[in-house]
Coordinates of C-alpha atoms and ligand atoms in Angstrom, one line a residue:
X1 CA -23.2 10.8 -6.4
X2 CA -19.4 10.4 -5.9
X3 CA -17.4 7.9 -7.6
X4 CA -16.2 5.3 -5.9
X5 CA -12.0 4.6 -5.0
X6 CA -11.4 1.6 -3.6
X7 CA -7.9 0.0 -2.8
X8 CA -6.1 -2.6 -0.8
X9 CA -3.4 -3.0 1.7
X10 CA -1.4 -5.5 2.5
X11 CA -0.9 -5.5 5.9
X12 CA 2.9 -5.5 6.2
X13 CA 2.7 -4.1 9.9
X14 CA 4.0 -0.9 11.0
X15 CA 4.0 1.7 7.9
X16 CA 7.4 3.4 7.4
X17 CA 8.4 6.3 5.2
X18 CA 7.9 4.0 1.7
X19 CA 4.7 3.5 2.0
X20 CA 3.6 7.1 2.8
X21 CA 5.2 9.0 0.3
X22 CA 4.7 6.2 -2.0
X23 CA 0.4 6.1 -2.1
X24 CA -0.6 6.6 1.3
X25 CA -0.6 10.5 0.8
X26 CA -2.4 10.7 -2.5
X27 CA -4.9 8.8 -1.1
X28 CA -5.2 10.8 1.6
X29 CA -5.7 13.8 -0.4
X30 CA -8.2 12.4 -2.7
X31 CA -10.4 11.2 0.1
X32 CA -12.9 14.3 0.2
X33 CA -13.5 13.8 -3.4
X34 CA -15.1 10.2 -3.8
X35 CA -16.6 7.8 -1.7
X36 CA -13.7 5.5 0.0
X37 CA -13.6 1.8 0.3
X38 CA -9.7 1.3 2.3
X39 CA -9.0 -2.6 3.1
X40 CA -6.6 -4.8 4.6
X41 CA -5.5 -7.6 2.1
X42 CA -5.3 -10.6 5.1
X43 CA -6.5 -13.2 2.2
X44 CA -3.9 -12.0 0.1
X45 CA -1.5 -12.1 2.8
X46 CA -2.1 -15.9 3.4
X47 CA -1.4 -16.8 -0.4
X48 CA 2.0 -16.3 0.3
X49 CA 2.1 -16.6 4.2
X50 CA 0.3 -20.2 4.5
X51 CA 2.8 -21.8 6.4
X52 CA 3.7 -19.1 9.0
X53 CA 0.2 -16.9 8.8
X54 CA 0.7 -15.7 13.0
X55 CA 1.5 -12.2 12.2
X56 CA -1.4 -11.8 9.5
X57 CA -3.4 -10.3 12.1
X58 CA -1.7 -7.9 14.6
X59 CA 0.0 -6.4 11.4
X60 CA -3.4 -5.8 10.1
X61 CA -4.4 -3.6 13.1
X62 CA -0.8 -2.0 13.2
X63 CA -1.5 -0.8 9.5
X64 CA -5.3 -0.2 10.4
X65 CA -3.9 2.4 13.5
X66 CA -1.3 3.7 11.0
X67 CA -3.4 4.6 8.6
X68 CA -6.0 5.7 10.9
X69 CA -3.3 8.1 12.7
X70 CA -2.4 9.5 9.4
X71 CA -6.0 11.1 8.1
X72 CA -7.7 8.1 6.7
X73 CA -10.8 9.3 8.3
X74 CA -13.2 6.3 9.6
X75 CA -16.2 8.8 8.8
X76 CA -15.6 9.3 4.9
X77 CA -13.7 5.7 4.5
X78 CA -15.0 2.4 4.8
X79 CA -11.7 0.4 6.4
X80 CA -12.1 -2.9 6.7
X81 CA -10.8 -6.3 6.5
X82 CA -10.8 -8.5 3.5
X83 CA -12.0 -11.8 5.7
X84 CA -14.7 -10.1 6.5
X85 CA -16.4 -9.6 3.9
X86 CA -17.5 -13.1 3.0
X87 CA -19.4 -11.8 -0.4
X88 CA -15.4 -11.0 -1.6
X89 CA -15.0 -14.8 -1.2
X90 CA -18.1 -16.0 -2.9
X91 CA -17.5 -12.8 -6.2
X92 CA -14.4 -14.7 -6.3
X93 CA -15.1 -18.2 -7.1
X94 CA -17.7 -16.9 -9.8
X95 CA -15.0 -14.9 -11.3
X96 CA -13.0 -18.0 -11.6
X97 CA -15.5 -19.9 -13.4
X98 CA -14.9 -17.5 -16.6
X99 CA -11.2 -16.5 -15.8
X100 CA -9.3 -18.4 -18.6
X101 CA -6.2 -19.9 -17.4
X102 CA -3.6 -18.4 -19.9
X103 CA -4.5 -15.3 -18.4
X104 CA -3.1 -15.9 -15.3
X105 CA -0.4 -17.8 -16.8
X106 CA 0.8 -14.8 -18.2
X107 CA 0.8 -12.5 -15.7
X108 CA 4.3 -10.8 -15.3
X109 CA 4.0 -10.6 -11.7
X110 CA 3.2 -14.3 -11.3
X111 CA 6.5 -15.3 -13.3
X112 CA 8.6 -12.7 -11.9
X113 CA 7.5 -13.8 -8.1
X114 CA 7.8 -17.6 -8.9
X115 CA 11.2 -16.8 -10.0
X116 CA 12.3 -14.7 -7.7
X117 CA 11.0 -16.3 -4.2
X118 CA 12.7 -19.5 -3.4
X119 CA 12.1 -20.0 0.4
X120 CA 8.4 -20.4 -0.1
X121 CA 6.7 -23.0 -2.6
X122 CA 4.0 -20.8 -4.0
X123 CA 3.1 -23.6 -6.7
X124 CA -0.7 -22.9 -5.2
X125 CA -3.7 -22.0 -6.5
X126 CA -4.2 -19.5 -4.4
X127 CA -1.6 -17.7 -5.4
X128 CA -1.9 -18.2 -8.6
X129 CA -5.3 -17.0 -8.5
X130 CA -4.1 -13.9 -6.7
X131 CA -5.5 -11.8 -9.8
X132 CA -8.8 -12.8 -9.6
X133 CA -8.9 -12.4 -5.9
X134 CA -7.9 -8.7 -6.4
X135 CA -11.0 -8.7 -8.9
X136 CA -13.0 -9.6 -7.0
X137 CA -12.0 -7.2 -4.1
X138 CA -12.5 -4.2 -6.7
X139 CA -15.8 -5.4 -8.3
X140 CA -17.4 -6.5 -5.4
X141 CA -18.5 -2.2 -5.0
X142 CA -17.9 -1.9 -8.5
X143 CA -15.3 0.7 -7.9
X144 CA -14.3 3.3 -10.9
X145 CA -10.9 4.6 -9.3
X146 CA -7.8 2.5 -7.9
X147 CA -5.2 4.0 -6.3
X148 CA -2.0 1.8 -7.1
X149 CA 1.9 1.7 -7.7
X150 CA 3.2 0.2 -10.9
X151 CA 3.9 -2.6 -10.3
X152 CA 0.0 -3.4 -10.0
X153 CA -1.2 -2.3 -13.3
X154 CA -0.8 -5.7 -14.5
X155 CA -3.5 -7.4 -11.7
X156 CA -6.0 -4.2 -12.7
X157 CA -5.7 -4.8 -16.1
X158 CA -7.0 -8.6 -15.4
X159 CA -9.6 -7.0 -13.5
X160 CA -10.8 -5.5 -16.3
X161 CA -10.4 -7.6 -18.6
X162 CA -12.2 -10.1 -16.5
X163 CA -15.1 -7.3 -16.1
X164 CA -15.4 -7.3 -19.8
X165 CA -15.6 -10.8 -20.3
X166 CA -18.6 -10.9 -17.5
X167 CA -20.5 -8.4 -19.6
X168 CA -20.1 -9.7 -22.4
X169 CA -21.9 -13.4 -21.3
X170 CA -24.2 -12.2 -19.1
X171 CA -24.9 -8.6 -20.2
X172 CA -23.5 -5.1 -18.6
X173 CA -23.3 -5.2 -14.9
X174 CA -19.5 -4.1 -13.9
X175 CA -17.6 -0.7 -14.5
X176 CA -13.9 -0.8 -16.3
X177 CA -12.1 0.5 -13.6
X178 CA -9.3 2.8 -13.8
X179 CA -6.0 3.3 -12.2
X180 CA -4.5 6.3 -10.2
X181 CA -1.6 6.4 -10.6
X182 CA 0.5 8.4 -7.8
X183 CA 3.9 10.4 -9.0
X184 CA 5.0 8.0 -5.8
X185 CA 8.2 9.6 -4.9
X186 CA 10.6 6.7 -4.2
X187 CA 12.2 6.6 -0.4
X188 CA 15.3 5.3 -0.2
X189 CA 16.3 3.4 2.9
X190 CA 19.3 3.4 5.0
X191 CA 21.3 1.2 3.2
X192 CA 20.3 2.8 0.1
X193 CA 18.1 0.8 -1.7
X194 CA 14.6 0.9 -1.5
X195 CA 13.3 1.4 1.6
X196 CA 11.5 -1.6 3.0
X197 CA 10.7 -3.9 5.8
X198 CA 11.7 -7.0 4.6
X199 CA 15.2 -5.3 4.1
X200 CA 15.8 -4.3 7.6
X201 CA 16.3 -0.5 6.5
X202 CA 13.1 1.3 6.9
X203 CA 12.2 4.5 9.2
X204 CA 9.4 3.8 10.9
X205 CA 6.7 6.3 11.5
X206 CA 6.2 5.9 14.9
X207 CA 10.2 5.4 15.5
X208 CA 10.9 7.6 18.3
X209 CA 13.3 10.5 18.2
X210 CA 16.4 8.6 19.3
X211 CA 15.7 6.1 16.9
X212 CA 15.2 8.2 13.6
X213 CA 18.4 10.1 14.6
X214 CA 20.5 7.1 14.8
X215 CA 18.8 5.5 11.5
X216 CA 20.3 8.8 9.6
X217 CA 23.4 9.2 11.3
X218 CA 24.4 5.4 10.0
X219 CA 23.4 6.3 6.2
X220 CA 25.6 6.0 4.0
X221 CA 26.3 9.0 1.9
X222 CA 29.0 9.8 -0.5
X223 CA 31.4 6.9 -0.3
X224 CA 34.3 9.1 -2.0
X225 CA 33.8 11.5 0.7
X226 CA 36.4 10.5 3.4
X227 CA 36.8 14.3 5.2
X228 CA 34.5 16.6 5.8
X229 CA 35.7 19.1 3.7
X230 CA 35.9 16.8 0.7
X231 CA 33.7 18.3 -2.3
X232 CA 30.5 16.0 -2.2
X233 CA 27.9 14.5 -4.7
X234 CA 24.8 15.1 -3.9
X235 CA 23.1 13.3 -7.2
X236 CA 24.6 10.0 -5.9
X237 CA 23.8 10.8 -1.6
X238 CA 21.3 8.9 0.2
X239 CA 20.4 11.4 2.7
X240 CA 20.4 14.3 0.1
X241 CA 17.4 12.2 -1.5
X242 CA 15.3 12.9 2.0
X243 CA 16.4 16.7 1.3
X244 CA 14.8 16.5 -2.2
X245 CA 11.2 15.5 -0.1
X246 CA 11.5 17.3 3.5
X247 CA 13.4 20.7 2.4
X248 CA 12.3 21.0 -0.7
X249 CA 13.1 25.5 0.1
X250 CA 16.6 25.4 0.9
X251 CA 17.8 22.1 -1.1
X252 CA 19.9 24.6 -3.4
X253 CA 21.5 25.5 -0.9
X254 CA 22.7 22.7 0.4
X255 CA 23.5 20.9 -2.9
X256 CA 26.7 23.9 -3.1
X257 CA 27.6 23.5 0.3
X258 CA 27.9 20.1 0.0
X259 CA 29.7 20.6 -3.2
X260 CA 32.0 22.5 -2.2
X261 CA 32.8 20.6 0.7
X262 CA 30.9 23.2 3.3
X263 CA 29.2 21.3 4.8
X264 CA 30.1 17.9 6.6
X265 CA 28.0 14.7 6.1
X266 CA 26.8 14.5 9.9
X267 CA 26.5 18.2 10.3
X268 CA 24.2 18.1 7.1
X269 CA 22.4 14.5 8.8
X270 CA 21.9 16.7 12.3
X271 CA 20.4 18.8 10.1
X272 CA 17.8 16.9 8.2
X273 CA 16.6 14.3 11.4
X274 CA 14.5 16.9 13.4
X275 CA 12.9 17.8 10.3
X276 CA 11.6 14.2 9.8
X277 CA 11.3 13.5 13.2
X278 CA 9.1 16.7 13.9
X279 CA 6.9 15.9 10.3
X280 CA 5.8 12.9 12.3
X281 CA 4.8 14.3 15.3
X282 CA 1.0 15.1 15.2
X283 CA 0.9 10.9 13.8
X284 CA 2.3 10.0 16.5
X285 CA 0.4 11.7 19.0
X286 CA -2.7 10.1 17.0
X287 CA -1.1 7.1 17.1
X288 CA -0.3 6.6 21.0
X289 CA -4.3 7.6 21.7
X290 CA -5.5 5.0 19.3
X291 CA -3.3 2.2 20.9
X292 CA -4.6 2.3 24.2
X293 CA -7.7 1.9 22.9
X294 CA -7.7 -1.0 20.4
X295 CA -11.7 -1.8 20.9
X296 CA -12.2 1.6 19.0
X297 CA -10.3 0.1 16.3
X298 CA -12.2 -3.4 15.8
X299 CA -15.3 -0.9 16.4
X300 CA -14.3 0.9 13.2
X301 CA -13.9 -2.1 11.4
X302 CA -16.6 -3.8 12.4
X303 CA -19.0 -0.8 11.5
X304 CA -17.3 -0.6 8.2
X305 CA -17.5 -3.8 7.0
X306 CA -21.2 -4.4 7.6
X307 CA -21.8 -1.1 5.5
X308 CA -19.6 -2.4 2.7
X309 CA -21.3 -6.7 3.4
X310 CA -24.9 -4.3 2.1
X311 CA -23.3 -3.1 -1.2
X312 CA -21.6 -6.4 -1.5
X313 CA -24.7 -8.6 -1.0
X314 CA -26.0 -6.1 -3.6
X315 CA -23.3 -7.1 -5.9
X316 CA -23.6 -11.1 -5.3
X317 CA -27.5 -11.0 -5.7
X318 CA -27.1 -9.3 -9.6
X319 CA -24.3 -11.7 -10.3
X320 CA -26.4 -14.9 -8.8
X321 CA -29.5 -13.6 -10.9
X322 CA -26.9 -12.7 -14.2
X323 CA -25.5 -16.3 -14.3
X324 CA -28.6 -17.9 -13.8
X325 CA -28.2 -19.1 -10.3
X326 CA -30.3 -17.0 -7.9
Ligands
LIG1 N1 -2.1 -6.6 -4.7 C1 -2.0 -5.4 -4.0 C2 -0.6 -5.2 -3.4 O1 0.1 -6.1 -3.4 C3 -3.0 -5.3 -2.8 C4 -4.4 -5.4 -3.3 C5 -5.2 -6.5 -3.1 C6 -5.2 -4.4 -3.9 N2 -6.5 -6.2 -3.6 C7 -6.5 -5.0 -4.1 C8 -4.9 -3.1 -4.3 C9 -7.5 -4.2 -4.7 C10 -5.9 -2.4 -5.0 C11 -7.2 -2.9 -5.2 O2 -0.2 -4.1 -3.1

């Protein structure tokens, strides 16, 4: 029997280079070696989207035909929607019944979030009970392995905190499960920082040709570098960064050109675009197949998410019998 790795999405819409070399590879690579539950967060989504929740849904399939395009392969994954997997839902409001407050009140992500986003009132419960949604979403299949950045360790360590406190009231049912972590390499964008939609600086992965080549010639590089023959800095240059993960063989190389002012910033950019461009090819290719045919898609899901509604009844029907309510 394989052990289970399960994780989440939200669905932000078209991927870009972020999110794959950020977890989208590793999962990738690990999908031969467990069985794979893959879902789009839409629930999750709406805890912060409420008041404008139109794009919830043709992002989802964008990310869905991403993914899809990339090697998440519908025959060893389960990829499915959140929504549809009412059982989620119902896990959820049972996990709330023993989730104490301070727990949530504690959360670093919830303070940091309320803090930091102004233009939305998130003073909600769903949102504050976007922990024990995510719970819910991992022990509904009982997963042992979660593929996640950093920045989530927090919500997993709720989960299982939450997990222990079930089995201790109403005796052992759910596994303690454990992150994997990527080494997520961190993408900058064009402006620099990192990359991401919501900043308007992301490469796209199904950006055409035209578009890539443009999106690197505007980076900005080594500000002291005002002629070509300038000495650059490498250590401090956004585009050397995409070197450090596309040419990984002849980044020495280029490092002394640069520094010894060799080699010119858009020589060195002309240089590095077809080599991104081209990595993305076969995706794309994948990609334009799977959007003429989006009925294949909601196929997919569908047939997923009745497999995953069998383990998940599975799941509610122990819990209803554990807490004395079956
Ligand atoms: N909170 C995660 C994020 O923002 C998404 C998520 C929801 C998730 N449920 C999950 C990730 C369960 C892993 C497992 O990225």
């Amino acid at each position: 029997m394989k052990k289970i790795m399960l994780t989440g999405f939200r669905p932000t819409g078209k991927l870009h280079l972020g999110h794959l070399h950020g977890n989208i590879k590793n999962m990738i690579k690990y999908q031969p070696d467990y069985e794979n539950y893959f879902f789009l967060v839409d629930w999750h989504a709406l805890s912060t989207e409420y008041q404008e929740p139109g794009n919830i849904k043709s992002n989802l399939i964008e990310c869905v035909v991403d993914l899809i395009a990339l090697g998440v392969d519908p025959e060893k994954t389960n990829i499915y929607r959140q929504s549809d997997i009412p059982e989620i839902a119902e896990l959820f409001l049972y996990l709330s019944m023993i989730t104490p407050l301070s727990w949530l009140e504690r959360c670093p992500t919830y303070k940091e979030q309320i803090k930091q986003i102004k233009s939305k009132d998130l003073s909600t419960l769903g949102f504050f009970s976007y922990p024990v949604l995510m719970a819910a979403d991992i022990l509904i299949v009982n997963a042992d392995v979660v593929p996640v950045g950093e920045d989530q360790l927090p919500h997993l360590e709720i989960t299982r905190e939450i997990a222990r406190r079930f089995n201790y009231f109403y005796g052992d049912y759910f596994k303690e499960p454990a992150e994997l972590l990527s080494e997520a390499t961190r993408v900058v964008g064009t402006d620099g920082r990192k990359m991401s939609k919501s900043y308007n600086n992301a490469i796209f992965l199904s950006d055409d040709e035209k578009t890539i080549k443009k999106k690197i010639r505007q980076m900005i590089t080594d500000p002291e570098r005002i002629h070509a023959t300038d000495p650059g800095h490498p250590d401090i240059c956004n585009v050397f960064s995409f070197y450090k993960i596309y040419c990984s063989e002849i980044i020495g190389e280029v490092e002394k050109r640069c520094k010894k002012g060799h080699i010119g910033c858009t020589a060195c950019k002309d240089q590095i675009w077809p080599v991104i461009y081209n990595s993305l090819s076969d995706f794309q290719e994948k990609r334009q197949k799977l959007i003429t045919n989006i009925d294949e898609i909601y196929a997919i899901l569908e047939k997923s998410s009745k497999k995953v509604r069998e383990v998940a009844g599975r799941t509610i029907a122990a819990v209803r019998q554990k807490m004395g309510i079956d």
